[in-house]
Short mmCIF file of C-alpha atoms in Angstrom, two decimals:
data_model
loop_
_atom_site.label_atom_id
_atom_site.label_comp_id
_atom_site.label_asym_id
_atom_site.label_seq_id
_atom_site.Cartn_x
_atom_site.Cartn_y
_atom_site.Cartn_z
CA GLY A 1321 9.29 5.03 9.35
CA ARG A 1322 8.32 1.70 8.67
CA GLY A 1323 10.87 -1.29 10.34
CA GLU A 1324 9.34 -4.21 8.88
CA ARG A 1325 11.23 -7.22 10.94
CA GLU A 1326 13.30 -9.12 8.43
CA ARG A 1327 11.29 -12.56 8.82
CA GLY A 1328 10.51 -15.08 6.13
CA GLY A 1329 6.76 -16.10 5.64
CA GLY A 1330 5.04 -19.26 4.55
CA GLY A 1331 1.99 -19.49 2.43
CA ALA A 1332 0.70 -20.66 -1.25
CA GLY A 1333 1.20 -18.30 -4.01
CA PRO A 1334 4.02 -17.93 -6.63
CA ARG A 1335 7.69 -16.59 -6.46
CA MET A 1336 8.13 -13.81 -9.30
CA ALA A 1337 11.46 -13.60 -10.85
CA GLY A 1338 13.33 -11.65 -13.61
CA PRO A 1339 12.31 -8.54 -11.67
CA PHE A 1340 13.42 -6.28 -14.66
CA ALA A 1341 11.47 -7.98 -16.87
CA LEU A 1342 8.66 -8.19 -14.93
CA VAL A 1343 8.10 -4.76 -13.93
CA GLU A 1344 9.90 -2.96 -16.99
CA GLY A 1345 6.72 -2.26 -19.20
CA PRO A 1346 4.46 -1.11 -16.63
CA ALA A 1347 6.45 0.99 -14.89
CA ALA A 1348 7.23 2.55 -18.32
CA GLU A 1349 3.28 2.99 -18.06
CA LEU A 1350 3.64 4.35 -14.91
CA ARG A 1351 5.32 6.96 -16.44
CA ARG A 1352 4.04 7.50 -19.09
CA SER A 1353 0.55 8.57 -17.53
CA ARG A 1354 2.60 11.03 -15.25
CA GLN A 1355 -0.23 9.79 -12.22
CA LEU A 1356 -0.85 13.33 -10.31
CA VAL A 1357 -1.11 11.13 -6.33
CA HIS A 1358 -2.22 12.79 -3.62
CA VAL A 1359 0.01 11.79 -0.93
CA MET A 1360 -1.26 12.75 3.27
CA THR A 1361 1.02 11.03 5.12
CA SER A 1362 3.39 12.48 7.77
CA ALA A 1363 6.25 14.74 8.05
CA VAL A 1364 8.85 12.71 8.23
CA ALA A 1365 7.68 9.93 5.63
CA ALA A 1366 6.63 12.95 3.15
CA ARG A 1367 9.65 13.98 1.16
CA ARG A 1368 10.69 10.35 0.94
CA SER A 1369 7.29 9.29 -0.80
CA ALA A 1370 7.78 12.67 -2.58
CA ASP A 1371 10.81 11.49 -4.18
CA VAL A 1372 10.05 7.72 -4.94
CA LEU A 1373 7.07 9.03 -6.78
CA LEU A 1374 9.24 11.29 -8.86
CA ALA A 1375 11.97 8.78 -9.31
CA CYS A 1376 9.09 6.61 -11.16
CA GLY A 1377 7.63 8.93 -13.12
CA ALA A 1378 4.22 9.90 -10.87
CA THR A 1379 3.87 13.48 -10.05
CA PRO A 1380 2.96 13.73 -5.56
CA ALA A 1381 0.62 16.16 -3.65
CA CYS A 1382 1.36 16.00 -0.40
CA VAL A 1383 -1.51 18.42 0.35
CA VAL A 1384 -2.99 17.60 3.67
CA ARG A 1385 -5.34 21.18 4.92
CA ARG A 1386 -8.96 19.98 5.21
CA ALA A 1387 -9.97 23.07 3.58
CA GLU A 1388 -8.02 21.75 0.12
CA VAL A 1389 -7.99 17.91 0.81
CA GLU A 1390 -11.26 17.33 -1.07
CA ALA A 1391 -10.32 19.11 -4.52
CA PHE A 1392 -7.64 17.67 -4.61
CA VAL A 1393 -8.44 14.20 -4.59
CA ALA A 1394 -11.19 15.12 -7.22
CA LYS A 1395 -8.10 16.29 -9.59
CA CYS A 1396 -5.73 13.48 -8.77
CA GLY A 1397 -4.86 9.41 -10.05
CA ALA A 1398 -5.83 7.89 -6.38
CA LEU A 1399 -4.88 9.07 -2.95
CA CYS A 1400 -2.69 7.32 -0.07
CA VAL A 1401 -3.40 8.01 3.05
CA ASN A 1402 -0.81 7.53 5.90
CA VAL A 1403 -2.28 7.04 9.35
CA GLY A 1404 1.69 7.96 10.92
CA MET A 1405 1.80 11.34 12.93
CA LEU A 1406 -2.18 11.63 13.51
CA THR A 1407 -3.28 14.58 14.97
CA GLU A 1408 -7.30 15.02 15.11
CA ASP A 1409 -6.80 17.76 12.24
CA ARG A 1410 -5.27 15.72 9.99
CA LEU A 1411 -7.77 12.65 10.44
CA GLU A 1412 -10.16 14.60 9.70
CA ALA A 1413 -8.93 16.01 6.88
CA SER A 1414 -8.35 11.89 6.21
CA LEU A 1415 -11.39 11.16 6.75
CA LEU A 1416 -12.44 13.69 4.12
CA ALA A 1417 -10.28 13.06 1.73
CA ALA A 1418 -11.02 9.22 1.61
CA GLY A 1419 -14.86 10.11 1.36
CA ARG A 1420 -14.16 12.10 -1.70
CA ALA A 1421 -12.35 9.77 -3.09
CA ARG A 1422 -14.78 7.01 -2.48
CA ASP A 1423 -17.75 9.00 -3.48
CA LEU A 1424 -15.79 10.21 -6.98
CA GLY A 1425 -14.47 6.46 -7.40
CA VAL A 1426 -11.19 7.13 -6.96
CA PRO A 1427 -8.89 4.41 -6.04
CA TRP A 1428 -7.32 4.83 -2.82
CA VAL A 1429 -4.27 3.24 -0.77
CA LEU A 1430 -4.56 2.98 3.61
CA ASP A 1431 -1.53 2.94 4.81
CA PRO A 1432 -2.05 1.88 8.94
CA VAL A 1433 0.75 2.24 11.05
CA ALA A 1434 1.25 1.43 14.15
CA ALA A 1435 -2.61 0.59 13.68
CA GLY A 1436 -2.40 -0.93 16.95
CA GLY A 1437 0.38 1.60 19.03
CA SER A 1438 -3.31 2.50 20.92
CA PRO A 1439 -6.75 2.40 21.07
CA ALA A 1440 -7.22 5.46 19.50
CA ARG A 1441 -5.57 4.72 16.55
CA LEU A 1442 -6.22 1.67 16.05
CA ARG A 1443 -10.22 2.61 15.68
CA ALA A 1444 -9.08 5.70 13.39
CA CYS A 1445 -7.78 3.28 11.06
CA ILE A 1446 -11.05 1.02 11.39
CA GLU A 1447 -12.50 4.51 10.49
CA LEU A 1448 -10.72 5.11 7.42
CA LEU A 1449 -11.26 1.75 6.41
CA ASN A 1450 -15.12 1.46 6.93
CA LEU A 1451 -14.70 4.11 3.69
CA GLY A 1452 -13.64 1.21 1.29
CA PRO A 1453 -9.63 1.65 0.17
CA ARG A 1454 -8.78 -0.21 -2.81
CA VAL A 1455 -5.26 -1.32 -0.90
CA VAL A 1456 -4.55 -2.08 2.32
CA ARG A 1457 -0.56 -2.01 3.00
CA GLY A 1458 1.06 -3.13 6.25
CA ASN A 1459 3.25 -4.78 7.97
CA PRO A 1460 1.56 -8.89 9.52
CA SER A 1461 1.30 -6.64 13.02
CA GLU A 1462 -0.26 -3.67 11.63
CA ILE A 1463 -3.04 -6.37 9.46
CA LEU A 1464 -3.41 -8.37 11.78
CA ALA A 1465 -4.54 -5.77 14.65
CA LEU A 1466 -7.03 -4.48 11.99
CA TRP A 1467 -8.68 -7.45 11.56
CA ASP A 1468 -9.12 -8.16 15.40
CA ALA A 1469 -10.28 -5.03 15.51
CA ARG A 1470 -12.69 -5.55 12.99
CA GLY A 1471 -13.84 -8.61 14.26
CA GLN A 1472 -14.45 -6.77 18.04
CA THR A 1473 -16.24 -3.88 16.22
CA ARG A 1474 -18.92 -6.88 14.51
CA ARG A 1475 -19.90 -8.54 17.47
CA GLN A 1476 -20.10 -5.14 19.13
CA GLY A 1477 -22.61 -4.19 16.70
CA GLY A 1478 -20.57 -1.27 15.26
CA PRO A 1479 -20.23 -0.62 10.91
CA GLU A 1480 -18.63 -3.25 9.33
CA ALA A 1481 -16.12 -1.91 7.16
CA GLY A 1482 -16.68 -1.12 3.70
CA GLY A 1483 -20.00 0.49 4.85
CA ARG A 1484 -20.69 4.44 4.15
CA ARG A 1485 -20.92 6.96 6.67
CA GLY A 1486 -21.74 10.61 5.15
CA ARG A 1487 -19.12 12.01 3.56
CA GLY A 1488 -15.90 10.73 5.14
CA LYS A 1489 -16.97 12.89 8.18
CA ARG A 1490 -16.13 11.34 11.56
CA LYS A 1491 -18.28 10.01 13.98
CA ARG A 1492 -17.77 11.16 17.66
CA GLY A 1493 -18.19 9.02 20.89
CA ALA A 1494 -16.92 6.05 19.64
CA PRO A 1495 -16.85 3.19 21.71
CA ARG A 1496 -13.84 3.48 23.62
CA GLU A 1497 -14.20 0.35 25.83
CA ASP A 1498 -10.73 -1.47 26.45
CA SER A 1499 -11.18 -4.88 24.26
CA GLN A 1500 -8.82 -7.47 23.05
CA ALA A 1501 -8.75 -6.00 19.73
CA GLU A 1502 -8.03 -2.55 21.23
CA ARG A 1503 -4.59 -3.97 22.88
CA PRO A 1504 -1.44 -2.99 21.48
CA ARG A 1505 0.14 -4.78 18.65
CA GLY A 1506 4.08 -4.75 17.03
CA ARG A 1507 6.27 -2.37 18.56
CA GLY A 1508 5.37 1.34 17.23
CA PRO A 1509 5.54 0.39 13.19
CA ASP A 1510 7.61 -2.55 13.85
CA SER A 1511 6.10 -5.98 13.17
CA THR A 1512 6.07 -8.59 16.01
CA CYS A 1513 4.10 -11.06 14.96
CA ASP A 1514 4.74 -14.32 13.09
CA PRO A 1515 3.97 -13.57 9.24
CA GLU A 1516 1.82 -16.66 9.04
CA ASP A 1517 -0.81 -14.73 10.99
CA GLY A 1518 -0.73 -11.98 9.54
CA LEU A 1519 -1.27 -14.08 6.37
CA ARG A 1520 -4.29 -15.45 7.63
CA ALA A 1521 -5.66 -12.08 9.01
CA ALA A 1522 -4.61 -10.93 5.69
CA ARG A 1523 -7.00 -13.30 3.78
CA SER A 1524 -9.97 -12.91 5.76
CA LEU A 1525 -9.61 -9.25 5.86
CA ALA A 1526 -9.69 -8.98 1.85
CA SER A 1527 -12.78 -11.07 2.09
CA ALA A 1528 -14.28 -8.97 4.51
CA CYS A 1529 -14.13 -5.28 3.11
CA SER A 1530 -13.58 -6.38 -0.60
CA THR A 1531 -10.22 -5.26 -0.74
CA ILE A 1532 -6.74 -5.69 -0.90
CA VAL A 1533 -4.69 -6.87 1.21
CA CYS A 1534 -0.36 -6.00 0.63
CA MET A 1535 1.27 -7.56 3.92
CA THR A 1536 4.80 -6.75 3.29
CA GLY A 1537 8.07 -7.32 5.14
CA ALA A 1538 10.83 -9.65 4.37
CA VAL A 1539 8.19 -11.49 1.72
CA ASP A 1540 5.39 -9.17 0.32
CA PHE A 1541 2.00 -11.43 0.01
CA ILE A 1542 -0.72 -9.14 -1.96
CA VAL A 1543 -4.16 -10.88 -1.52
CA GLY A 1544 -7.52 -10.62 -3.04
CA PRO A 1545 -10.91 -11.02 -1.45
CA GLU A 1546 -12.81 -13.93 -2.31
CA ASN A 1547 -16.30 -12.90 -2.53
CA GLY A 1548 -14.77 -10.85 -5.28
CA ALA A 1549 -17.81 -7.97 -4.53
CA GLY A 1550 -16.67 -5.25 -6.89
CA LEU A 1551 -13.18 -6.69 -7.84
CA ASP A 1552 -12.12 -9.18 -9.81
CA ARG A 1553 -11.77 -12.60 -8.83
CA ALA A 1554 -7.78 -12.91 -7.43
CA ASP A 1555 -5.26 -15.06 -6.14
CA GLU A 1556 -2.30 -14.72 -3.89
CA ILE A 1557 0.78 -12.62 -4.98
CA GLN A 1558 4.02 -13.54 -3.22
CA ILE A 1559 7.14 -11.73 -3.27
CA GLU A 1560 10.89 -11.93 -2.07
CA GLY A 1561 13.77 -10.44 -2.32
CA GLY A 1562 14.54 -6.59 -1.23
CA SER A 1563 16.95 -5.23 1.20
CA SER A 1564 17.30 -5.92 4.94
CA MET A 1565 18.14 -2.44 4.71
CA CYS A 1566 14.41 -0.85 3.74
CA THR A 1567 14.23 -1.37 7.89
CA ALA A 1568 17.02 1.13 8.66
CA ILE A 1569 15.71 4.40 6.61
CA THR A 1570 12.38 6.82 7.41
CA GLY A 1571 10.01 6.09 5.66
CA ALA A 1572 10.54 3.31 3.07
CA GLY A 1573 7.18 1.50 3.62
CA CYS A 1574 5.18 4.52 3.27
CA ALA A 1575 6.97 5.25 0.39
CA LEU A 1576 5.80 2.27 -1.62
CA SER A 1577 2.51 2.78 -0.43
CA ALA A 1578 2.66 5.95 -2.17
CA LEU A 1579 4.01 3.18 -4.85
CA ILE A 1580 1.37 1.27 -4.89
CA ALA A 1581 -0.94 4.13 -5.24
CA ALA A 1582 0.30 5.18 -8.39
CA PHE A 1583 0.64 2.10 -9.98
CA VAL A 1584 -3.32 1.75 -9.19
CA ALA A 1585 -3.72 4.96 -10.92
CA ALA A 1586 -1.64 4.18 -13.91
CA TRP A 1587 -3.89 0.51 -13.79
CA ASP A 1588 -6.70 2.55 -13.50
CA SER A 1589 -5.89 4.65 -16.14
CA ALA A 1590 -4.68 2.05 -18.79
CA ARG A 1591 -7.61 -0.13 -18.66
CA GLY A 1592 -9.76 2.91 -19.27
CA GLU A 1593 -7.81 3.39 -22.58
CA GLY A 1594 -8.24 0.04 -23.50
CA ALA A 1595 -4.87 -0.81 -22.00
CA ALA A 1596 -4.67 -4.47 -23.83
CA ALA A 1597 -4.77 -3.32 -27.94
CA ARG A 1598 -1.87 -1.20 -26.52
CA GLY A 1599 0.40 -3.23 -24.15
CA GLY A 1600 -0.21 -1.42 -20.84
CA LEU A 1601 -0.44 -3.21 -17.68
CA PRO A 1602 -2.15 -6.37 -17.84
CA GLY A 1603 -3.36 -8.79 -14.63
CA ASP A 1604 -6.12 -8.94 -12.38
CA SER A 1605 -6.58 -6.37 -9.62
CA CYS A 1606 -3.85 -7.51 -7.21
CA THR A 1607 -1.65 -6.82 -9.62
CA PRO A 1608 -0.67 -3.04 -9.55
CA ALA A 1609 0.33 -3.65 -6.11
CA ALA A 1610 2.33 -6.55 -7.60
CA TYR A 1611 4.44 -3.91 -9.37
CA ALA A 1612 4.74 -2.11 -7.49
CA CYS A 1613 6.27 -4.22 -4.69
CA LEU A 1614 8.47 -5.85 -7.28
CA LEU A 1615 9.51 -2.78 -8.41
CA PHE A 1616 10.95 -1.48 -4.59
CA LYS A 1617 12.25 -5.24 -3.71
CA ALA A 1618 14.18 -4.96 -7.20
CA ALA A 1619 15.89 -1.44 -6.44
CA ALA A 1620 16.39 -2.46 -2.83
CA ALA A 1621 18.74 -5.42 -3.70
CA ARG A 1622 20.56 -3.58 -6.68
CA ALA A 1623 20.79 -0.42 -4.37
CA SER A 1624 22.18 -2.48 -1.00
CA ARG A 1625 24.86 -3.80 -3.69
CA ASP A 1626 27.29 -0.61 -2.93
CA ALA A 1627 25.39 1.07 -0.10
CA ARG A 1628 28.04 1.72 2.47
CA GLY A 1629 25.67 2.28 4.86
CA PRO A 1630 21.50 3.91 5.04
CA GLY A 1631 22.45 7.15 4.07
CA SER A 1632 24.48 5.95 0.40
CA PHE A 1633 21.33 3.16 0.49
CA ALA A 1634 18.93 6.00 0.85
CA ALA A 1635 20.15 8.28 -3.01
CA ALA A 1636 21.18 4.18 -4.22
CA LEU A 1637 17.32 3.18 -3.36
CA LEU A 1638 16.06 6.68 -5.85
CA ASP A 1639 18.35 6.11 -8.34
CA GLN A 1640 17.68 2.63 -9.02
CA LEU A 1641 13.58 2.90 -8.88
CA ASN A 1642 14.77 5.94 -11.56
CA LEU A 1643 17.14 3.50 -13.71
CA LEU A 1644 14.74 0.21 -13.34
CA SER A 1645 11.71 2.59 -14.48
CA SER A 1646 12.92 4.21 -17.15
CA GLY A 1647 12.57 2.00 -19.99
CA PRO A 1648 15.01 -1.11 -21.42
CA ARG A 1649 18.70 -0.89 -21.42
CA PRO A 1650 22.00 -2.20 -23.49
CA PRO A 1651 22.74 -5.11 -20.81
CA GLY A 1652 26.21 -3.98 -18.48
CA PRO A 1653 27.68 -4.57 -15.51
CA GLY A 1654 25.28 -5.21 -12.86
CA ALA A 1655 22.17 -4.62 -15.17
CA PRO A 1656 19.26 -7.93 -14.80
CA ARG A 1657 20.26 -10.00 -17.39
CA GLY A 1658 17.68 -13.53 -18.99
CA GLY A 1659 14.40 -12.24 -17.55
CA PRO A 1660 11.84 -15.16 -17.84
CA PRO A 1661 9.93 -15.87 -21.30
CA GLY A 1662 6.03 -15.04 -21.30
CA GLY A 1663 3.84 -12.28 -20.05
CA ALA A 1664 3.80 -10.93 -16.57
CA ARG A 1665 -0.09 -11.70 -15.82
CA ALA A 1666 1.49 -15.68 -16.91
CA LEU A 1667 3.90 -14.90 -14.03
CA LEU A 1668 1.57 -13.12 -12.01
CA SER A 1669 -1.55 -14.72 -11.26
CA ASN A 1670 -1.97 -18.68 -9.96
CA ARG A 1671 -4.23 -19.58 -12.45
#
């Protein structure tokens, strides 16, 4: 599971209000396009991730066998790689899948669960980061651990993040010296660092790796690269809300990463089909991750209203994700009212 500490965070970025009004169109586009999302995650989190995708209209494929992953990546709209419960075989399969996604131009999301928990896990996360994920989603401790480790790798003369390494084959014999960057950060998947430190690391990591960094917790921050290499220039987005009950169920953050992958796939598909003319997904490169976070927080907030505990909350979360992503409904008891005027792009950017 991904218990993310309920702590506030500072930093720039517009706050989004009226969640249903903002996410209604993008969620409908996701459901319309029925994206196939390849989710490589732990056995603990696989069912919740699959259920969340199904509730929102996407189709999950939780294939982890080395002999199959490259073929499935070629068929999917996006890939999500979660490093929970890593084994050597699982890591090899993840590297193969991420390398294939990079070669085919399939967008993929890296979820560096407990990245700073051990030197071996941190090295695995850096190897995956080197294969160019579109989005990295983690809590502040995980993002900070990645940034520290990347800086340490560069100082030691190792490969820079974003560089190519064959077809995702793992390079064996990597240095195992203990270093400041490899010292454990966080308590398992829980974040223990100051969100401000994590946000500074997120900004640096996004620009250095030309990726989108989605740092989640009590406040979510979606940060784009400043250099714009291969991506649109994106401003920071800040999203508040949700429910602390997400920390009481297994795999909530893992499921969010899978949902981000689904929105990225739908966004790419809509752009390719001429979304501007059809009223599809607007926005810049940060927008799909922001939509996923916004939908998840809105559903969690609504699910927590009547939940008696973690069990009923988990079921209600799926119900609310399904309701919020299924299109407009007449106002009724508990229905969101009075969404903000204007298009989603204007509210999601800081221009």
